[in-house]
GROMACS .gro file of C-alpha atoms in nm:
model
  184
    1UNK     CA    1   0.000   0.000   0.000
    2UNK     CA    2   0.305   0.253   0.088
    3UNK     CA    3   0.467   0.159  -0.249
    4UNK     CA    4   0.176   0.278  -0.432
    5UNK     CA    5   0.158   0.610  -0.222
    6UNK     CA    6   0.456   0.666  -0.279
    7UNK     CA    7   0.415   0.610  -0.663
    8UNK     CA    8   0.134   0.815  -0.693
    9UNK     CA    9   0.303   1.064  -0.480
   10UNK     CA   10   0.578   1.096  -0.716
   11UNK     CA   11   0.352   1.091  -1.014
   12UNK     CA   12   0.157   1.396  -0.888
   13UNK     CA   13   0.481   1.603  -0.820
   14UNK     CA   14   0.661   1.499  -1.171
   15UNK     CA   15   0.315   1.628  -1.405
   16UNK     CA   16   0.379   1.934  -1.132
   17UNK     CA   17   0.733   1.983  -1.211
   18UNK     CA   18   0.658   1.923  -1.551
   19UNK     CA   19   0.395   2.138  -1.595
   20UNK     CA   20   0.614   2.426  -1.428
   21UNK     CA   21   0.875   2.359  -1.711
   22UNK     CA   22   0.639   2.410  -1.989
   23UNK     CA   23   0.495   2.687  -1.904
   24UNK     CA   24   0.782   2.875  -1.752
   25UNK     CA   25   0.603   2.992  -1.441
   26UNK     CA   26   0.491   2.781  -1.113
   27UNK     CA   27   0.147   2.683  -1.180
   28UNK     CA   28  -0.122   2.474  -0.968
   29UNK     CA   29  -0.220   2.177  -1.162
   30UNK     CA   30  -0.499   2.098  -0.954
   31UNK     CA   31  -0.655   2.476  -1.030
   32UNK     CA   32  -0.634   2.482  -1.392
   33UNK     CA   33  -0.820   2.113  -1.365
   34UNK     CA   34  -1.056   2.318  -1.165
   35UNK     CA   35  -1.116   2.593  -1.444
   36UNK     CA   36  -1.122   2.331  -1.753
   37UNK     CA   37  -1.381   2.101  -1.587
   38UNK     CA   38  -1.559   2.444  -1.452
   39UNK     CA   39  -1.565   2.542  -1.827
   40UNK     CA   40  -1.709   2.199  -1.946
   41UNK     CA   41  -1.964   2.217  -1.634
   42UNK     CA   42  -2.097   2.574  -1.811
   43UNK     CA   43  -2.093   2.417  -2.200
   44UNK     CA   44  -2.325   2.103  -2.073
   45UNK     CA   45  -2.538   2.339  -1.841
   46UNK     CA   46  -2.634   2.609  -2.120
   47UNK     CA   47  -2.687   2.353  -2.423
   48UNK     CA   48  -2.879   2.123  -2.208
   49UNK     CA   49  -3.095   2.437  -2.116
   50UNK     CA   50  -3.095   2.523  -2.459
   51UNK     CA   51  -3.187   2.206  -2.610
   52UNK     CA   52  -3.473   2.117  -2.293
   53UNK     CA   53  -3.642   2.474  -2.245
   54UNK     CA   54  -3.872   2.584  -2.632
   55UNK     CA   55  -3.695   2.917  -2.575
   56UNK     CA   56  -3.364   2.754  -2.634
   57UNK     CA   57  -3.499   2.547  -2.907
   58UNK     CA   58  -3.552   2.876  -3.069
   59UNK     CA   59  -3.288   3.042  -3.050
   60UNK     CA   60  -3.108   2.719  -3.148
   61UNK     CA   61  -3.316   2.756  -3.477
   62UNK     CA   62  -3.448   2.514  -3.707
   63UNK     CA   63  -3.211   2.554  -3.968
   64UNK     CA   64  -2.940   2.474  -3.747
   65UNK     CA   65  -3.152   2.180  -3.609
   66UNK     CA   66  -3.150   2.022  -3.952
   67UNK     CA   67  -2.830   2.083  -4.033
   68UNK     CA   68  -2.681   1.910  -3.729
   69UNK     CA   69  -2.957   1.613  -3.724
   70UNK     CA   70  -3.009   1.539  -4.146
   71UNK     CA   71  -2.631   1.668  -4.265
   72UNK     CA   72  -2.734   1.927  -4.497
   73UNK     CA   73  -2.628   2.230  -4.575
   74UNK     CA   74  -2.761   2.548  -4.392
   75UNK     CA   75  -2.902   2.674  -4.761
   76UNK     CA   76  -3.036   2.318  -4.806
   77UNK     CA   77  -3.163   2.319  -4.489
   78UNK     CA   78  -3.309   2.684  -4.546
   79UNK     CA   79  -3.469   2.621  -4.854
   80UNK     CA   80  -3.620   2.285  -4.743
   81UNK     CA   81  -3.778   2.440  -4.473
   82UNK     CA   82  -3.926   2.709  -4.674
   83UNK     CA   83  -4.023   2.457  -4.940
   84UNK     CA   84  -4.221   2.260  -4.660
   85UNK     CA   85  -4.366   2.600  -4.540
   86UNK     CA   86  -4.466   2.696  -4.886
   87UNK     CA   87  -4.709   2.356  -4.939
   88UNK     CA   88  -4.821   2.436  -4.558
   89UNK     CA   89  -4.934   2.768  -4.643
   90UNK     CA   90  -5.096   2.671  -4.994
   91UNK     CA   91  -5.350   2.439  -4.792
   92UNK     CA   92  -5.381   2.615  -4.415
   93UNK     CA   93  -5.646   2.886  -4.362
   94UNK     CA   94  -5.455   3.245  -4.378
   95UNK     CA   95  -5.502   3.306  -4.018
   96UNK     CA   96  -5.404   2.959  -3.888
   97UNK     CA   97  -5.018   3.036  -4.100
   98UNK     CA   98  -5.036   3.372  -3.988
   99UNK     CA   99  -5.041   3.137  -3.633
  100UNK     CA  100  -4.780   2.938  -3.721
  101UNK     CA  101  -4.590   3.195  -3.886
  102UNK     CA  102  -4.555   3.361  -3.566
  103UNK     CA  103  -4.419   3.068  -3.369
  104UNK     CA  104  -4.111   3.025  -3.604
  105UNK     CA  105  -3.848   3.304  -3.628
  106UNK     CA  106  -3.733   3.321  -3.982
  107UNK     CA  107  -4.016   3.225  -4.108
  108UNK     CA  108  -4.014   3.476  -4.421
  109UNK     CA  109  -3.657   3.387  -4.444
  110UNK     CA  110  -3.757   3.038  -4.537
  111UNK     CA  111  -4.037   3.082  -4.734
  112UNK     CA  112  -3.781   3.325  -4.964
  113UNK     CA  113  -3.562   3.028  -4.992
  114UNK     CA  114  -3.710   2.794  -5.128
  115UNK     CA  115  -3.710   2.668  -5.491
  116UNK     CA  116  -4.014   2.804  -5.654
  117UNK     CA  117  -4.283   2.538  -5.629
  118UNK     CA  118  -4.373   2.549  -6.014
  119UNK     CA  119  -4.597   2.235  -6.169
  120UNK     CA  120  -4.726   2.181  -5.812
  121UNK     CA  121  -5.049   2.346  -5.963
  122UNK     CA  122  -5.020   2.129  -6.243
  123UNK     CA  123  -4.980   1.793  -6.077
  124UNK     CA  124  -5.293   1.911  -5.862
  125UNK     CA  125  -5.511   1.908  -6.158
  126UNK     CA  126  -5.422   1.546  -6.264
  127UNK     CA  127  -5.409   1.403  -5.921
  128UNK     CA  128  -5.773   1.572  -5.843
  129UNK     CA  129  -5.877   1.695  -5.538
  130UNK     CA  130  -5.909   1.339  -5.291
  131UNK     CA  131  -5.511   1.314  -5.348
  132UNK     CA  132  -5.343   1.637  -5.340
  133UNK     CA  133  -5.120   1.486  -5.045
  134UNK     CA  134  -4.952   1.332  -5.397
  135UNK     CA  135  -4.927   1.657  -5.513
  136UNK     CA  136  -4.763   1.814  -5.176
  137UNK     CA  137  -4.494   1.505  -5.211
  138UNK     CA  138  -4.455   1.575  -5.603
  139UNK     CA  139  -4.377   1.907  -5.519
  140UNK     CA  140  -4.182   1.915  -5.231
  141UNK     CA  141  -3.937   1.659  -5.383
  142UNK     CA  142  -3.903   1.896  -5.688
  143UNK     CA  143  -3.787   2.133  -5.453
  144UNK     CA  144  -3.571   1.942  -5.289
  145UNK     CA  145  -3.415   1.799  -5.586
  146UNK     CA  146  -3.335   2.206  -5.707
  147UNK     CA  147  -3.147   2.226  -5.353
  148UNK     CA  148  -2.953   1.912  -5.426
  149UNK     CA  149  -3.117   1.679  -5.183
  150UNK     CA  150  -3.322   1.359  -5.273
  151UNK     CA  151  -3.688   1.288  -5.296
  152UNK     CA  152  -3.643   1.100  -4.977
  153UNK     CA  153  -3.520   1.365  -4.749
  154UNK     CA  154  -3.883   1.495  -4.739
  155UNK     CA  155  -3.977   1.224  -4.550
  156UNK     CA  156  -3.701   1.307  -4.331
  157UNK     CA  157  -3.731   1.722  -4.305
  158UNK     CA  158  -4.068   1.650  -4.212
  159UNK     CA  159  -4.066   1.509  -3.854
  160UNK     CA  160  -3.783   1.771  -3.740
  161UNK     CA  161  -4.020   2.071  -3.853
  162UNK     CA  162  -4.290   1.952  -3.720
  163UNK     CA  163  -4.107   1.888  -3.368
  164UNK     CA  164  -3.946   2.173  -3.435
  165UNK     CA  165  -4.327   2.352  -3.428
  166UNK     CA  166  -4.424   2.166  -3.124
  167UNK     CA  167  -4.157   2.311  -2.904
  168UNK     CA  168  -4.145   2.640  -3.032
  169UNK     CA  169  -4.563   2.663  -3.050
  170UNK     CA  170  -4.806   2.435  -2.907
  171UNK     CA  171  -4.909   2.081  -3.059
  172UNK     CA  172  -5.188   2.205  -3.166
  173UNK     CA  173  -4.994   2.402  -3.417
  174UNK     CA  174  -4.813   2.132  -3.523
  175UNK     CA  175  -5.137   1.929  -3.587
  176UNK     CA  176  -5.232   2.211  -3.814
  177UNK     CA  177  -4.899   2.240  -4.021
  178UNK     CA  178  -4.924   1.808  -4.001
  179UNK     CA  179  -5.260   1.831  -4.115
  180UNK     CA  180  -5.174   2.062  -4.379
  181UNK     CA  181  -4.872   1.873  -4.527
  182UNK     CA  182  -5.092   1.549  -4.578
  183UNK     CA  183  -5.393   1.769  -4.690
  184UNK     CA  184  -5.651   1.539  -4.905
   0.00000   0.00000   0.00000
């Protein structure tokens, strides 16, 4: 037991002695431990608050949620939002986006972005009116495809905005823009 005190004893006084050499001045070790793990301690508090509390989720920001969770880039992730917005506000009452519109800062932003949604009117017409959910999928993957993404990443925007909605709004909001994304 005394060898190994005397081991770590002698461990604890060469990083010291070492650490004294490096840097040219005496320095505690033990305090600038104290500051780095004091410094990680603040990192894991505020994101943790930022991620848990809807304020911090917006002022995290969706586009920066989808680029850290799909791997796009921020003007992919800009204009796929807006795309998805667009198709929302085609089939939501004015007042109920105006709602929405309100809950999500950037929202003009995004709708600026994104790929102009032409032939969605078109692809309407020939689905008819009991499938225009086809349409809204038709559409939104032509958009997608101008940013450079794949049809399938719809599929995949979809559930983060829609979150995204819930903790910056209310879930009844999201059940509107929901509702309005798979609008029959």
């Amino acid at each position: 037991m005394n060898k190994i005190n005397v081991q770590l004893g002698t461990l604890i006084i060469f990083i010291s002695i070492v650490g004294c050499e490096t840097t040219g001045k005496p320095s505690s070790s033990s305090s600038t431990v104290d500051q780095s793990l004091s410094t990680i301690e603040d990192v894991v508090q505020s994101s943790t608050a930022a991620v848990t509390s809807p304020t911090g989720i917006s002022q995290i920001g969706l586009v920066d949620i989808l680029v850290h969770r799909l791997g796009v880039s921020p003007q992919q992730a800009l204009g796929g939002a807006g795309a998805i917005f667009q198709v929302a506000q085609s089939n939501m009452d004015p007042q109920a986006f105006a709602t929405l519109s309100k809950s999500i800062p950037g929202m003009s932003t995004m709708l600026g972005a994104a790929p102009a949604m032409s032939g969605l009117g078109g692809l309407s017409s020939i689905a008819g009116g009991s499938s225009s959910t086809v349409a809204n999928v038709s559409g939104l993957a032509a958009s997608f495809q101008q940013l450079n993404l794949s049809p399938d990443m719809v599929g995949r925007f979809i559930p983060v905005v829609t979150n995204y909605v819930r903790q910056t709004s209310d879930q009844a909001t999201a059940d509107l823009l929901q509702s309005a994304l798979t609008a029959r």
